[in-house]
Each structure stands twice: as C-alpha cells, then as structure tokens.
PDB file of C-alpha atoms in Angstrom:
ATOM      1  CA  UNK A   1     -13.550 -11.556  15.391  1.00  0.00           C
ATOM      2  CA  UNK A   2     -13.648  -7.987  16.663  1.00  0.00           C
ATOM      3  CA  UNK A   3     -11.486  -5.065  15.522  1.00  0.00           C
ATOM      4  CA  UNK A   4     -11.557  -1.634  17.209  1.00  0.00           C
ATOM      5  CA  UNK A   5      -9.436   1.438  17.391  1.00  0.00           C
ATOM      6  CA  UNK A   6      -9.461   4.812  19.178  1.00  0.00           C
ATOM      7  CA  UNK A   7      -7.288   7.881  19.881  1.00  0.00           C
ATOM      8  CA  UNK A   8      -5.984   7.741  23.425  1.00  0.00           C
ATOM      9  CA  UNK A   9      -7.982  10.216  25.516  1.00  0.00           C
ATOM     10  CA  UNK A  10     -11.067  10.007  23.348  1.00  0.00           C
ATOM     11  CA  UNK A  11     -14.137   8.393  24.869  1.00  0.00           C
ATOM     12  CA  UNK A  12     -15.515   7.136  21.572  1.00  0.00           C
ATOM     13  CA  UNK A  13     -13.911   4.555  19.375  1.00  0.00           C
ATOM     14  CA  UNK A  14     -12.920   5.408  15.794  1.00  0.00           C
ATOM     15  CA  UNK A  15     -14.460   2.146  14.766  1.00  0.00           C
ATOM     16  CA  UNK A  16     -15.655  -1.120  16.327  1.00  0.00           C
ATOM     17  CA  UNK A  17     -16.334  -3.922  13.845  1.00  0.00           C
ATOM     18  CA  UNK A  18     -17.453  -7.430  14.772  1.00  0.00           C
ATOM     19  CA  UNK A  19     -17.146  -9.858  11.940  1.00  0.00           C
ATOM     20  CA  UNK A  20     -17.884 -13.594  11.593  1.00  0.00           C
ATOM     21  CA  UNK A  21     -14.838 -15.837  11.618  1.00  0.00           C
ATOM     22  CA  UNK A  22     -16.328 -17.976   8.904  1.00  0.00           C
ATOM     23  CA  UNK A  23     -15.906 -17.130   5.203  1.00  0.00           C
ATOM     24  CA  UNK A  24     -19.438 -16.150   4.147  1.00  0.00           C
ATOM     25  CA  UNK A  25     -19.795 -16.020   0.284  1.00  0.00           C
ATOM     26  CA  UNK A  26     -23.407 -14.839   0.652  1.00  0.00           C
ATOM     27  CA  UNK A  27     -22.684 -11.914   2.944  1.00  0.00           C
ATOM     28  CA  UNK A  28     -23.335  -8.319   1.903  1.00  0.00           C
ATOM     29  CA  UNK A  29     -20.716  -5.630   1.629  1.00  0.00           C
ATOM     30  CA  UNK A  30     -20.873  -2.808   4.231  1.00  0.00           C
ATOM     31  CA  UNK A  31     -19.215   0.507   3.454  1.00  0.00           C
ATOM     32  CA  UNK A  32     -18.611   3.612   5.598  1.00  0.00           C
ATOM     33  CA  UNK A  33     -16.975   7.057   4.956  1.00  0.00           C
ATOM     34  CA  UNK A  34     -16.080   8.862   8.246  1.00  0.00           C
ATOM     35  CA  UNK A  35     -14.506  12.189   8.910  1.00  0.00           C
ATOM     36  CA  UNK A  36     -13.406  13.554  12.364  1.00  0.00           C
ATOM     37  CA  UNK A  37     -12.609  17.151  13.220  1.00  0.00           C
ATOM     38  CA  UNK A  38     -11.681  17.890  16.792  1.00  0.00           C
ATOM     39  CA  UNK A  39      -8.420  18.679  18.584  1.00  0.00           C
ATOM     40  CA  UNK A  40      -5.816  17.352  18.379  1.00  0.00           C
ATOM     41  CA  UNK A  41      -6.978  16.101  14.900  1.00  0.00           C
ATOM     42  CA  UNK A  42      -5.854  18.214  12.014  1.00  0.00           C
ATOM     43  CA  UNK A  43      -7.107  15.756   9.500  1.00  0.00           C
ATOM     44  CA  UNK A  44      -8.682  12.354   9.947  1.00  0.00           C
ATOM     45  CA  UNK A  45     -10.920  10.566   7.495  1.00  0.00           C
ATOM     46  CA  UNK A  46     -11.223   7.007   6.596  1.00  0.00           C
ATOM     47  CA  UNK A  47     -13.113   4.556   4.335  1.00  0.00           C
ATOM     48  CA  UNK A  48     -13.966   1.072   5.583  1.00  0.00           C
ATOM     49  CA  UNK A  49     -15.404  -1.861   3.842  1.00  0.00           C
ATOM     50  CA  UNK A  50     -16.426  -5.156   5.441  1.00  0.00           C
ATOM     51  CA  UNK A  51     -17.991  -8.522   4.567  1.00  0.00           C
ATOM     52  CA  UNK A  52     -17.994 -11.998   5.974  1.00  0.00           C
ATOM     53  CA  UNK A  53     -14.515 -12.543   7.347  1.00  0.00           C
ATOM     54  CA  UNK A  54     -13.068  -9.491   5.689  1.00  0.00           C
ATOM     55  CA  UNK A  55     -12.404  -5.918   6.969  1.00  0.00           C
ATOM     56  CA  UNK A  56     -10.672  -3.188   4.940  1.00  0.00           C
ATOM     57  CA  UNK A  57      -9.691   0.297   6.185  1.00  0.00           C
ATOM     58  CA  UNK A  58      -8.066   3.173   4.329  1.00  0.00           C
ATOM     59  CA  UNK A  59      -7.290   6.147   6.472  1.00  0.00           C
ATOM     60  CA  UNK A  60      -5.594   9.561   6.045  1.00  0.00           C
ATOM     61  CA  UNK A  61      -4.566  11.350   9.192  1.00  0.00           C
ATOM     62  CA  UNK A  62      -2.600  14.271  10.596  1.00  0.00           C
ATOM     63  CA  UNK A  63      -2.472  15.644  14.140  1.00  0.00           C
ATOM     64  CA  UNK A  64      -1.516  18.933  15.754  1.00  0.00           C
ATOM     65  CA  UNK A  65       0.260  17.240  18.680  1.00  0.00           C
ATOM     66  CA  UNK A  66       1.694  13.795  19.534  1.00  0.00           C
ATOM     67  CA  UNK A  67      -0.989  11.198  20.027  1.00  0.00           C
ATOM     68  CA  UNK A  68      -1.313   7.429  20.518  1.00  0.00           C
ATOM     69  CA  UNK A  69      -3.631   5.295  18.519  1.00  0.00           C
ATOM     70  CA  UNK A  70      -5.002   2.360  20.540  1.00  0.00           C
ATOM     71  CA  UNK A  71      -5.786  -0.784  18.587  1.00  0.00           C
ATOM     72  CA  UNK A  72      -7.417  -4.061  19.750  1.00  0.00           C
ATOM     73  CA  UNK A  73      -7.991  -7.314  17.916  1.00  0.00           C
ATOM     74  CA  UNK A  74     -10.003 -10.137  19.406  1.00  0.00           C
ATOM     75  CA  UNK A  75      -9.960 -13.529  17.661  1.00  0.00           C
ATOM     76  CA  UNK A  76      -7.637 -15.105  15.109  1.00  0.00           C
ATOM     77  CA  UNK A  77      -6.859 -12.742  12.256  1.00  0.00           C
ATOM     78  CA  UNK A  78      -4.400 -12.423   9.416  1.00  0.00           C
ATOM     79  CA  UNK A  79      -3.590  -8.767   8.864  1.00  0.00           C
ATOM     80  CA  UNK A  80      -1.977  -7.088   5.933  1.00  0.00           C
ATOM     81  CA  UNK A  81      -0.824  -3.565   6.803  1.00  0.00           C
ATOM     82  CA  UNK A  82       0.524  -0.709   4.677  1.00  0.00           C
ATOM     83  CA  UNK A  83       1.629   2.672   5.866  1.00  0.00           C
ATOM     84  CA  UNK A  84       2.614   5.621   3.735  1.00  0.00           C
ATOM     85  CA  UNK A  85       4.257   8.840   4.960  1.00  0.00           C
ATOM     86  CA  UNK A  86       3.227  11.777   2.846  1.00  0.00           C
ATOM     87  CA  UNK A  87       6.063  14.012   4.202  1.00  0.00           C
ATOM     88  CA  UNK A  88       9.173  12.178   5.199  1.00  0.00           C
ATOM     89  CA  UNK A  89       9.435   9.185   7.477  1.00  0.00           C
ATOM     90  CA  UNK A  90       8.248   8.650  11.036  1.00  0.00           C
ATOM     91  CA  UNK A  91       8.363   6.140  13.849  1.00  0.00           C
ATOM     92  CA  UNK A  92       4.818   4.758  13.679  1.00  0.00           C
ATOM     93  CA  UNK A  93       5.229   1.024  14.015  1.00  0.00           C
ATOM     94  CA  UNK A  94       3.219  -1.580  12.241  1.00  0.00           C
ATOM     95  CA  UNK A  95       3.898  -4.303  14.740  1.00  0.00           C
ATOM     96  CA  UNK A  96       6.500  -5.720  17.082  1.00  0.00           C
ATOM     97  CA  UNK A  97       9.214  -5.314  14.463  1.00  0.00           C
ATOM     98  CA  UNK A  98       9.361  -2.151  12.420  1.00  0.00           C
ATOM     99  CA  UNK A  99      11.348  -1.779   9.294  1.00  0.00           C
ATOM    100  CA  UNK A 100      13.421   1.204   8.385  1.00  0.00           C
ATOM    101  CA  UNK A 101      12.081   4.136   6.343  1.00  0.00           C
ATOM    102  CA  UNK A 102       8.777   4.942   4.768  1.00  0.00           C
ATOM    103  CA  UNK A 103       6.017   3.174   2.869  1.00  0.00           C
ATOM    104  CA  UNK A 104       6.179  -0.181   4.610  1.00  0.00           C
ATOM    105  CA  UNK A 105       4.061  -3.367   4.663  1.00  0.00           C
ATOM    106  CA  UNK A 106       3.883  -6.839   6.168  1.00  0.00           C
ATOM    107  CA  UNK A 107       1.518  -9.714   6.781  1.00  0.00           C
ATOM    108  CA  UNK A 108       0.908 -10.927  10.320  1.00  0.00           C
ATOM    109  CA  UNK A 109      -0.992 -13.614  12.177  1.00  0.00           C
ATOM    110  CA  UNK A 110      -2.552 -12.053  15.283  1.00  0.00           C
ATOM    111  CA  UNK A 111      -4.352 -14.454  17.613  1.00  0.00           C
ATOM    112  CA  UNK A 112      -5.477 -11.526  19.791  1.00  0.00           C
ATOM    113  CA  UNK A 113      -3.611  -8.279  20.659  1.00  0.00           C
ATOM    114  CA  UNK A 114      -3.665  -4.775  21.997  1.00  0.00           C
ATOM    115  CA  UNK A 115      -1.264  -2.115  20.874  1.00  0.00           C
ATOM    116  CA  UNK A 116      -0.450   1.563  21.131  1.00  0.00           C
ATOM    117  CA  UNK A 117       1.079   3.276  18.169  1.00  0.00           C
ATOM    118  CA  UNK A 118       2.733   6.691  18.511  1.00  0.00           C
ATOM    119  CA  UNK A 119       1.989   9.321  15.891  1.00  0.00           C
ATOM    120  CA  UNK A 120       4.140  12.475  15.651  1.00  0.00           C
ATOM    121  CA  UNK A 121       2.522  15.869  14.972  1.00  0.00           C
ATOM    122  CA  UNK A 122       2.153  17.443  11.505  1.00  0.00           C
ATOM    123  CA  UNK A 123       3.204  14.229   9.750  1.00  0.00           C
ATOM    124  CA  UNK A 124       0.630  13.176   7.108  1.00  0.00           C
ATOM    125  CA  UNK A 125      -0.011   9.403   7.226  1.00  0.00           C
ATOM    126  CA  UNK A 126      -1.948   7.243   4.806  1.00  0.00           C
ATOM    127  CA  UNK A 127      -2.821   3.849   6.174  1.00  0.00           C
ATOM    128  CA  UNK A 128      -4.329   0.823   4.495  1.00  0.00           C
ATOM    129  CA  UNK A 129      -5.291  -2.260   6.530  1.00  0.00           C
ATOM    130  CA  UNK A 130      -6.753  -5.620   5.503  1.00  0.00           C
ATOM    131  CA  UNK A 131      -8.034  -7.896   8.330  1.00  0.00           C
ATOM    132  CA  UNK A 132      -8.999 -11.424   7.307  1.00  0.00           C
ATOM    133  CA  UNK A 133     -10.361 -14.163   9.444  1.00  0.00           C
ATOM    134  CA  UNK A 134      -8.251 -17.353   9.379  1.00  0.00           C
ATOM    135  CA  UNK A 135     -10.860 -19.165   7.396  1.00  0.00           C
ATOM    136  CA  UNK A 136     -11.195 -16.265   4.884  1.00  0.00           C
ATOM    137  CA  UNK A 137      -7.387 -16.251   4.345  1.00  0.00           C
ATOM    138  CA  UNK A 138      -7.331 -19.985   3.707  1.00  0.00           C
ATOM    139  CA  UNK A 139     -10.229 -19.566   1.276  1.00  0.00           C
ATOM    140  CA  UNK A 140      -7.999 -17.217  -0.754  1.00  0.00           C
ATOM    141  CA  UNK A 141      -4.738 -19.067  -0.356  1.00  0.00           C
ATOM    142  CA  UNK A 142      -4.606 -22.867   0.158  1.00  0.00           C
ATOM    143  CA  UNK A 143      -3.130 -23.694   3.536  1.00  0.00           C
ATOM    144  CA  UNK A 144      -0.852 -26.306   1.898  1.00  0.00           C
ATOM    145  CA  UNK A 145       0.728 -23.880  -0.568  1.00  0.00           C
ATOM    146  CA  UNK A 146       4.488 -23.846  -0.199  1.00  0.00           C
ATOM    147  CA  UNK A 147       4.652 -20.087  -0.596  1.00  0.00           C
ATOM    148  CA  UNK A 148       3.551 -19.579   2.996  1.00  0.00           C
ATOM    149  CA  UNK A 149       4.291 -22.950   4.661  1.00  0.00           C
ATOM    150  CA  UNK A 150       6.311 -21.533   7.598  1.00  0.00           C
ATOM    151  CA  UNK A 151       3.694 -18.849   8.196  1.00  0.00           C
ATOM    152  CA  UNK A 152       0.926 -21.528   8.238  1.00  0.00           C
ATOM    153  CA  UNK A 153       2.912 -23.676  10.748  1.00  0.00           C
ATOM    154  CA  UNK A 154       2.925 -20.708  13.179  1.00  0.00           C
ATOM    155  CA  UNK A 155      -0.764 -20.116  12.589  1.00  0.00           C
ATOM    156  CA  UNK A 156      -1.559 -23.754  13.393  1.00  0.00           C
ATOM    157  CA  UNK A 157       0.354 -23.350  16.690  1.00  0.00           C
ATOM    158  CA  UNK A 158      -1.552 -20.084  17.454  1.00  0.00           C
ATOM    159  CA  UNK A 159       1.682 -18.106  17.676  1.00  0.00           C
ATOM    160  CA  UNK A 160       1.835 -14.393  16.776  1.00  0.00           C
ATOM    161  CA  UNK A 161       4.007 -14.196  13.681  1.00  0.00           C
ATOM    162  CA  UNK A 162       5.072 -11.922  10.780  1.00  0.00           C
ATOM    163  CA  UNK A 163       5.490 -13.399   7.340  1.00  0.00           C
ATOM    164  CA  UNK A 164       8.540 -11.161   6.720  1.00  0.00           C
ATOM    165  CA  UNK A 165      11.127 -10.691   9.516  1.00  0.00           C
ATOM    166  CA  UNK A 166      11.141  -6.910   8.831  1.00  0.00           C
ATOM    167  CA  UNK A 167       8.605  -4.729   7.107  1.00  0.00           C
ATOM    168  CA  UNK A 168       9.283  -4.404   3.410  1.00  0.00           C
ATOM    169  CA  UNK A 169       8.964  -1.499   0.954  1.00  0.00           C
ATOM    170  CA  UNK A 170       5.646  -1.014  -0.785  1.00  0.00           C
ATOM    171  CA  UNK A 171       6.035  -1.447  -4.574  1.00  0.00           C
ATOM    172  CA  UNK A 172       4.231   0.645  -7.220  1.00  0.00           C
ATOM    173  CA  UNK A 173       2.176  -2.502  -8.100  1.00  0.00           C
ATOM    174  CA  UNK A 174       0.915  -2.718  -4.575  1.00  0.00           C
ATOM    175  CA  UNK A 175      -0.025   0.983  -4.511  1.00  0.00           C
ATOM    176  CA  UNK A 176      -1.918   0.461  -7.786  1.00  0.00           C
ATOM    177  CA  UNK A 177      -3.995  -2.351  -6.269  1.00  0.00           C
ATOM    178  CA  UNK A 178      -4.796  -0.439  -3.140  1.00  0.00           C
ATOM    179  CA  UNK A 179      -5.873   2.486  -5.354  1.00  0.00           C
ATOM    180  CA  UNK A 180      -8.079   0.126  -7.344  1.00  0.00           C
ATOM    181  CA  UNK A 181      -9.752  -1.072  -4.209  1.00  0.00           C
ATOM    182  CA  UNK A 182     -10.336   2.326  -2.658  1.00  0.00           C
ATOM    183  CA  UNK A 183     -11.496   3.985  -5.864  1.00  0.00           C
ATOM    184  CA  UNK A 184     -13.740   1.207  -7.192  1.00  0.00           C
ATOM    185  CA  UNK A 185     -17.086   2.518  -8.358  1.00  0.00           C
ATOM    186  CA  UNK A 186     -18.780  -0.870  -8.850  1.00  0.00           C
ATOM    187  CA  UNK A 187     -21.654  -1.846  -6.622  1.00  0.00           C
ATOM    188  CA  UNK A 188     -23.391  -4.884  -5.139  1.00  0.00           C
ATOM    189  CA  UNK A 189     -22.086  -8.381  -5.946  1.00  0.00           C
ATOM    190  CA  UNK A 190     -19.842  -7.123  -8.711  1.00  0.00           C
ATOM    191  CA  UNK A 191     -18.024  -4.906  -6.238  1.00  0.00           C
ATOM    192  CA  UNK A 192     -17.692  -7.770  -3.736  1.00  0.00           C
ATOM    193  CA  UNK A 193     -16.234 -10.148  -6.383  1.00  0.00           C
ATOM    194  CA  UNK A 194     -13.955  -7.326  -7.585  1.00  0.00           C
ATOM    195  CA  UNK A 195     -12.776  -6.541  -4.064  1.00  0.00           C
ATOM    196  CA  UNK A 196     -11.971 -10.160  -3.288  1.00  0.00           C
ATOM    197  CA  UNK A 197      -9.998 -10.533  -6.472  1.00  0.00           C
ATOM    198  CA  UNK A 198      -7.963  -7.374  -5.620  1.00  0.00           C
ATOM    199  CA  UNK A 199      -7.362  -8.583  -2.040  1.00  0.00           C
ATOM    200  CA  UNK A 200      -5.977 -11.813  -3.468  1.00  0.00           C
ATOM    201  CA  UNK A 201      -3.816  -9.873  -5.974  1.00  0.00           C
ATOM    202  CA  UNK A 202      -2.424  -7.730  -3.172  1.00  0.00           C
ATOM    203  CA  UNK A 203      -1.602 -10.717  -1.058  1.00  0.00           C
ATOM    204  CA  UNK A 204       0.141 -12.398  -3.977  1.00  0.00           C
ATOM    205  CA  UNK A 205       2.279  -9.365  -4.609  1.00  0.00           C
ATOM    206  CA  UNK A 206       3.299  -9.327  -0.935  1.00  0.00           C
ATOM    207  CA  UNK A 207       3.961 -13.039  -0.794  1.00  0.00           C
ATOM    208  CA  UNK A 208       5.988 -12.849  -3.983  1.00  0.00           C
ATOM    209  CA  UNK A 209       8.198 -10.038  -2.664  1.00  0.00           C
ATOM    210  CA  UNK A 210       8.609 -11.722   0.706  1.00  0.00           C
ATOM    211  CA  UNK A 211       9.581 -14.967  -0.907  1.00  0.00           C
ATOM    212  CA  UNK A 212      12.178 -13.279  -3.027  1.00  0.00           C
ATOM    213  CA  UNK A 213      13.468 -11.306  -0.069  1.00  0.00           C
ATOM    214  CA  UNK A 214      13.897 -14.435   2.095  1.00  0.00           C
ATOM    215  CA  UNK A 215      15.525 -16.452  -0.611  1.00  0.00           C
ATOM    216  CA  UNK A 216      17.746 -13.780  -2.112  1.00  0.00           C
ATOM    217  CA  UNK A 217      20.436 -14.042   0.608  1.00  0.00           C
ATOM    218  CA  UNK A 218      23.154 -13.387  -1.970  1.00  0.00           C
ATOM    219  CA  UNK A 219      21.317 -10.361  -3.384  1.00  0.00           C
ATOM    220  CA  UNK A 220      22.253  -6.717  -2.879  1.00  0.00           C
ATOM    221  CA  UNK A 221      22.426  -5.625   0.785  1.00  0.00           C
ATOM    222  CA  UNK A 222      21.454  -1.915   1.047  1.00  0.00           C
ATOM    223  CA  UNK A 223      23.165   0.115   3.692  1.00  0.00           C
ATOM    224  CA  UNK A 224      21.189   2.495   5.839  1.00  0.00           C
ATOM    225  CA  UNK A 225      22.956   5.571   4.397  1.00  0.00           C
ATOM    226  CA  UNK A 226      22.259   4.279   0.865  1.00  0.00           C
ATOM    227  CA  UNK A 227      18.544   3.857   1.676  1.00  0.00           C
ATOM    228  CA  UNK A 228      18.302   7.581   2.547  1.00  0.00           C
ATOM    229  CA  UNK A 229      19.803   8.300  -0.919  1.00  0.00           C
ATOM    230  CA  UNK A 230      17.348   5.944  -2.608  1.00  0.00           C
ATOM    231  CA  UNK A 231      14.475   7.659  -0.885  1.00  0.00           C
ATOM    232  CA  UNK A 232      15.849  11.011  -2.177  1.00  0.00           C
ATOM    233  CA  UNK A 233      16.082   9.571  -5.711  1.00  0.00           C
ATOM    234  CA  UNK A 234      12.408   8.446  -5.621  1.00  0.00           C
ATOM    235  CA  UNK A 235      11.271  11.822  -4.262  1.00  0.00           C
ATOM    236  CA  UNK A 236      13.134  13.613  -7.048  1.00  0.00           C
ATOM    237  CA  UNK A 237      11.566  11.347  -9.728  1.00  0.00           C
ATOM    238  CA  UNK A 238       8.118  11.968  -8.261  1.00  0.00           C
ATOM    239  CA  UNK A 239       8.656  15.638  -8.948  1.00  0.00           C
ATOM    240  CA  UNK A 240      10.438  15.615 -12.313  1.00  0.00           C
ATOM    241  CA  UNK A 241       9.207  12.433 -14.065  1.00  0.00           C
ATOM    242  CA  UNK A 242       7.928  14.621 -16.943  1.00  0.00           C
ATOM    243  CA  UNK A 243      11.480  15.564 -17.744  1.00  0.00           C
ATOM    244  CA  UNK A 244      13.579  13.121 -15.663  1.00  0.00           C
ATOM    245  CA  UNK A 245      17.364  13.371 -15.271  1.00  0.00           C
ATOM    246  CA  UNK A 246      19.598  10.766 -16.719  1.00  0.00           C
ATOM    247  CA  UNK A 247      20.852   7.995 -14.513  1.00  0.00           C
ATOM    248  CA  UNK A 248      24.258   9.681 -14.507  1.00  0.00           C
ATOM    249  CA  UNK A 249      22.778  13.028 -13.404  1.00  0.00           C
ATOM    250  CA  UNK A 250      20.434  11.463 -10.874  1.00  0.00           C
ATOM    251  CA  UNK A 251      23.486   9.617  -9.433  1.00  0.00           C
ATOM    252  CA  UNK A 252      25.254  12.930  -8.883  1.00  0.00           C
ATOM    253  CA  UNK A 253      22.206  14.548  -7.397  1.00  0.00           C
ATOM    254  CA  UNK A 254      21.896  11.984  -4.725  1.00  0.00           C
ATOM    255  CA  UNK A 255      25.595  11.313  -4.299  1.00  0.00           C
ATOM    256  CA  UNK A 256      25.352   7.590  -4.977  1.00  0.00           C
ATOM    257  CA  UNK A 257      27.242   5.787  -7.783  1.00  0.00           C
ATOM    258  CA  UNK A 258      25.280   4.553 -10.791  1.00  0.00           C
ATOM    259  CA  UNK A 259      25.688   0.886 -10.067  1.00  0.00           C
ATOM    260  CA  UNK A 260      24.351   1.192  -6.495  1.00  0.00           C
ATOM    261  CA  UNK A 261      21.582   3.489  -7.705  1.00  0.00           C
ATOM    262  CA  UNK A 262      20.323   1.126 -10.349  1.00  0.00           C
ATOM    263  CA  UNK A 263      20.799  -2.103  -8.398  1.00  0.00           C
ATOM    264  CA  UNK A 264      19.456  -0.584  -5.122  1.00  0.00           C
ATOM    265  CA  UNK A 265      16.418   0.998  -6.654  1.00  0.00           C
ATOM    266  CA  UNK A 266      15.362  -2.225  -8.421  1.00  0.00           C
ATOM    267  CA  UNK A 267      15.893  -4.276  -5.270  1.00  0.00           C
ATOM    268  CA  UNK A 268      14.157  -1.847  -2.894  1.00  0.00           C
ATOM    269  CA  UNK A 269      11.273  -0.541  -5.018  1.00  0.00           C
ATOM    270  CA  UNK A 270      10.746  -3.661  -7.175  1.00  0.00           C
ATOM    271  CA  UNK A 271      11.093  -1.842 -10.441  1.00  0.00           C
ATOM    272  CA  UNK A 272      13.781  -0.192 -12.542  1.00  0.00           C
ATOM    273  CA  UNK A 273      14.169   3.609 -12.637  1.00  0.00           C
ATOM    274  CA  UNK A 274      12.859   3.632 -16.127  1.00  0.00           C
ATOM    275  CA  UNK A 275       9.938   1.394 -15.088  1.00  0.00           C
ATOM    276  CA  UNK A 276       9.091   3.717 -12.228  1.00  0.00           C
ATOM    277  CA  UNK A 277       9.091   6.844 -14.530  1.00  0.00           C
ATOM    278  CA  UNK A 278       6.947   4.941 -17.059  1.00  0.00           C
ATOM    279  CA  UNK A 279       4.399   4.037 -14.323  1.00  0.00           C
ATOM    280  CA  UNK A 280       4.176   7.718 -13.145  1.00  0.00           C
ATOM    281  CA  UNK A 281       3.664   8.887 -16.680  1.00  0.00           C
ATOM    282  CA  UNK A 282       1.036   6.289 -17.592  1.00  0.00           C
ATOM    283  CA  UNK A 283      -0.967   6.772 -14.337  1.00  0.00           C
ATOM    284  CA  UNK A 284      -0.919  10.507 -14.911  1.00  0.00           C
ATOM    285  CA  UNK A 285      -1.988  10.055 -18.497  1.00  0.00           C
ATOM    286  CA  UNK A 286      -4.913   7.809 -17.527  1.00  0.00           C
ATOM    287  CA  UNK A 287      -6.032  10.242 -14.832  1.00  0.00           C
ATOM    288  CA  UNK A 288      -5.869  13.227 -17.240  1.00  0.00           C
ATOM    289  CA  UNK A 289      -7.871  11.386 -19.869  1.00  0.00           C
ATOM    290  CA  UNK A 290     -10.576  10.076 -17.474  1.00  0.00           C
ATOM    291  CA  UNK A 291     -10.889  12.860 -14.912  1.00  0.00           C
ATOM    292  CA  UNK A 292      -9.579  15.922 -16.680  1.00  0.00           C
ATOM    293  CA  UNK A 293     -10.994  15.058 -20.116  1.00  0.00           C
ATOM    294  CA  UNK A 294      -7.831  16.096 -21.873  1.00  0.00           C
ATOM    295  CA  UNK A 295      -7.085  15.300 -25.478  1.00  0.00           C
ATOM    296  CA  UNK A 296      -4.322  12.736 -26.303  1.00  0.00           C
ATOM    297  CA  UNK A 297      -2.151  15.563 -27.633  1.00  0.00           C
ATOM    298  CA  UNK A 298      -2.560  17.562 -24.497  1.00  0.00           C
ATOM    299  CA  UNK A 299      -1.705  14.608 -22.358  1.00  0.00           C
ATOM    300  CA  UNK A 300       1.334  13.724 -24.338  1.00  0.00           C
ATOM    301  CA  UNK A 301       2.757  17.266 -24.022  1.00  0.00           C
ATOM    302  CA  UNK A 302       1.921  17.383 -20.263  1.00  0.00           C
ATOM    303  CA  UNK A 303       3.810  14.162 -19.395  1.00  0.00           C
ATOM    304  CA  UNK A 304       6.907  14.670 -21.513  1.00  0.00           C
ATOM    305  CA  UNK A 305       6.256  13.000 -24.851  1.00  0.00           C
ATOM    306  CA  UNK A 306       7.244  15.009 -27.930  1.00  0.00           C
ATOM    307  CA  UNK A 307       4.810  13.211 -30.222  1.00  0.00           C
ATOM    308  CA  UNK A 308       1.268  11.993 -29.628  1.00  0.00           C
ATOM    309  CA  UNK A 309       2.143   8.715 -31.401  1.00  0.00           C
ATOM    310  CA  UNK A 310       4.821   8.015 -28.799  1.00  0.00           C
ATOM    311  CA  UNK A 311       2.290   8.294 -25.974  1.00  0.00           C
ATOM    312  CA  UNK A 312      -0.189   6.089 -27.841  1.00  0.00           C
ATOM    313  CA  UNK A 313       2.448   3.411 -28.285  1.00  0.00           C
ATOM    314  CA  UNK A 314       3.631   3.544 -24.666  1.00  0.00           C
ATOM    315  CA  UNK A 315       0.079   3.569 -23.321  1.00  0.00           C
ATOM    316  CA  UNK A 316      -0.884   0.546 -25.441  1.00  0.00           C
ATOM    317  CA  UNK A 317       2.186  -1.329 -24.270  1.00  0.00           C
ATOM    318  CA  UNK A 318       1.574  -0.513 -20.609  1.00  0.00           C
ATOM    319  CA  UNK A 319      -2.259  -0.929 -20.325  1.00  0.00           C
ATOM    320  CA  UNK A 320      -3.038  -3.193 -23.326  1.00  0.00           C
ATOM    321  CA  UNK A 321      -5.430  -0.660 -24.740  1.00  0.00           C
ATOM    322  CA  UNK A 322      -5.180   2.607 -26.697  1.00  0.00           C
ATOM    323  CA  UNK A 323      -5.616   5.953 -24.882  1.00  0.00           C
ATOM    324  CA  UNK A 324      -8.790   6.525 -26.915  1.00  0.00           C
ATOM    325  CA  UNK A 325     -10.263   3.322 -25.525  1.00  0.00           C
ATOM    326  CA  UNK A 326      -9.567   4.067 -21.824  1.00  0.00           C
ATOM    327  CA  UNK A 327     -12.893   5.673 -21.072  1.00  0.00           C
ATOM    328  CA  UNK A 328     -14.771   2.622 -22.319  1.00  0.00           C
ATOM    329  CA  UNK A 329     -12.795   0.454 -19.921  1.00  0.00           C
ATOM    330  CA  UNK A 330     -12.714   2.771 -16.921  1.00  0.00           C
TER     331      UNK A 330
END
C-alpha cells in the first residue's frame, strides 16, 4: 500500500510511504520527525512511524491563508483518524461524512482514494492518523469478531465504508493512548511491541464507543444547540479544573440545565464531569512530578488539593501507584 500527502500548490510531497500489505512481525520500526517553514505555512511539523503493514502520523499545523491538503491512498487500508482543533471548530473533513463539532474520530475501510481537505487560516489543528493494511488489521482484531461484523462484510466486498455513520467525539481515554504512542521513549523491539499494543488499545476504545453509539438508540439525543453548550462546559473545565465550579454553577454559566449537562457530558465525552476533572488533575500531577520535578506537596497545592494525603490517595486510586513511585514507572 502507498500513502502520500501534499499541500496543493507545493511541488514536493509532505510524505510518501510505501508499505507491505502483509503483516510482517520481523520488520523494523522507522521513525521521522519533520518540520516545514515556508508560506503559507505558519506551523507544520509531524512525527511518523511505520512498520510492516502499519503507518502512524501525528501532525500539528497552522496556515496563514486557506489551503487544501491533498491525500492519496493506494491499496486496501483501514484508517483510524483523529482530528483536534486547538482553537474552536473548523470544517476540515475526515472523510465523506463529517460529524459536527471538534475533536472527532472514525475508522474507515478505504480500497483506494484521493481527497482534498480544506483548512482555514489561523486555526491550529492537531491530527493523528493510523493506517493499517487489511492483513495487519485482521492480525489485531479477528475478522470473525462480532464487534465489527458489518464493517468486515463491507471490507470483503471491497466497498468504501465507515464503521460509524458519523464521526464521534474523542474521549479522554483515546487522547491518553495517542499521547502514550507519540511520547513513547522506548526503542527497538520493545517500542514496536509497545506501539502495537497501544494501537490495539486505541482501536478497542473506538470500537467500544461505536458499538455503544449504534446500539443506544434509546439513549440521550443531543441537540445541536446543546452541543455548543457542552463544548463550552469542557473549555471552562480545561481552564478552571484546579478550582472547578459546582455542577449547579457550571449549569448557569453555560445556560444548560443540570440534567442535560450531566447526561449530555457523559454521553458525548464518555466520562462524568467529576471523572473529567479528575483526569485533568491526575495528568497534570504526573507531568509536574516527572517533568517539573515538583514535590508531592507542591503538586497537591498546584492542582487544588488542600492536603498532600488527599492527592496521594487520589493518585493511587487513579494510576494504581503512589506519586512517589511514578518516576520508577515512567
């Protein structure tokens, strides 16, 4: 299979990767870090990793004027795509059907395709792409598994298809796995095994969410105007999670009643408001301990815990280890 992409108007391709269709357990990992600086690029850098039947790309980009990204896929591939908007939402489509809002993902079978994706100026995009050969995908997930039976039927017929009818919201758990893949410091075979395990974990999170979405016909249906308010709620929590508002106050701030706020947040983001705040606090705590070398007391104060013991207890419950042990396990 061959994957390539370029900015319309540029002579050179951003990347051209030709990978074997077969799953090759003995193949080596190949990694590249690339940065591009030329008009109309304001910021464009990406990390790519490839092995037999697997291609991963993580890109951050921003442009000074409207551009089109050209993408071509040759051969049968299963793609898992994630896009994050760092400042608002934008109409960059992930495929033939685009979901509403920001931070979206889907899984698609693409027998071969060419596409143009419009990118608006000054918007900061973060993009994560997994491309798997058909054989590699079936190495990870048995083709007879019921969780993707309809998807497999379309693959066997060679028909372009999306596993979810519309793109779904990226959950905090998915973001964590993507971060684990991109920030992995392991090398050699250990990194290859680790990466494959994380690719499988990410696919399972997607399949689980998609299965729940398709079977939950009687679940909460979120109106477009309420989605905007849920986005606003998440943006507020991202800024004030150290000292978060009560549900009642958050409800007033976004002009959405408490029931819709709690139910909609859980349905759309895959976690409760409390769970989301906890995740933000714990991830910040771990980062401060590992990268900033802060003491447990300093971390507790920085993320809103009155007592160090409260942080220690919450950290142990969340990660399964004490804060003092985190460096040994990093």
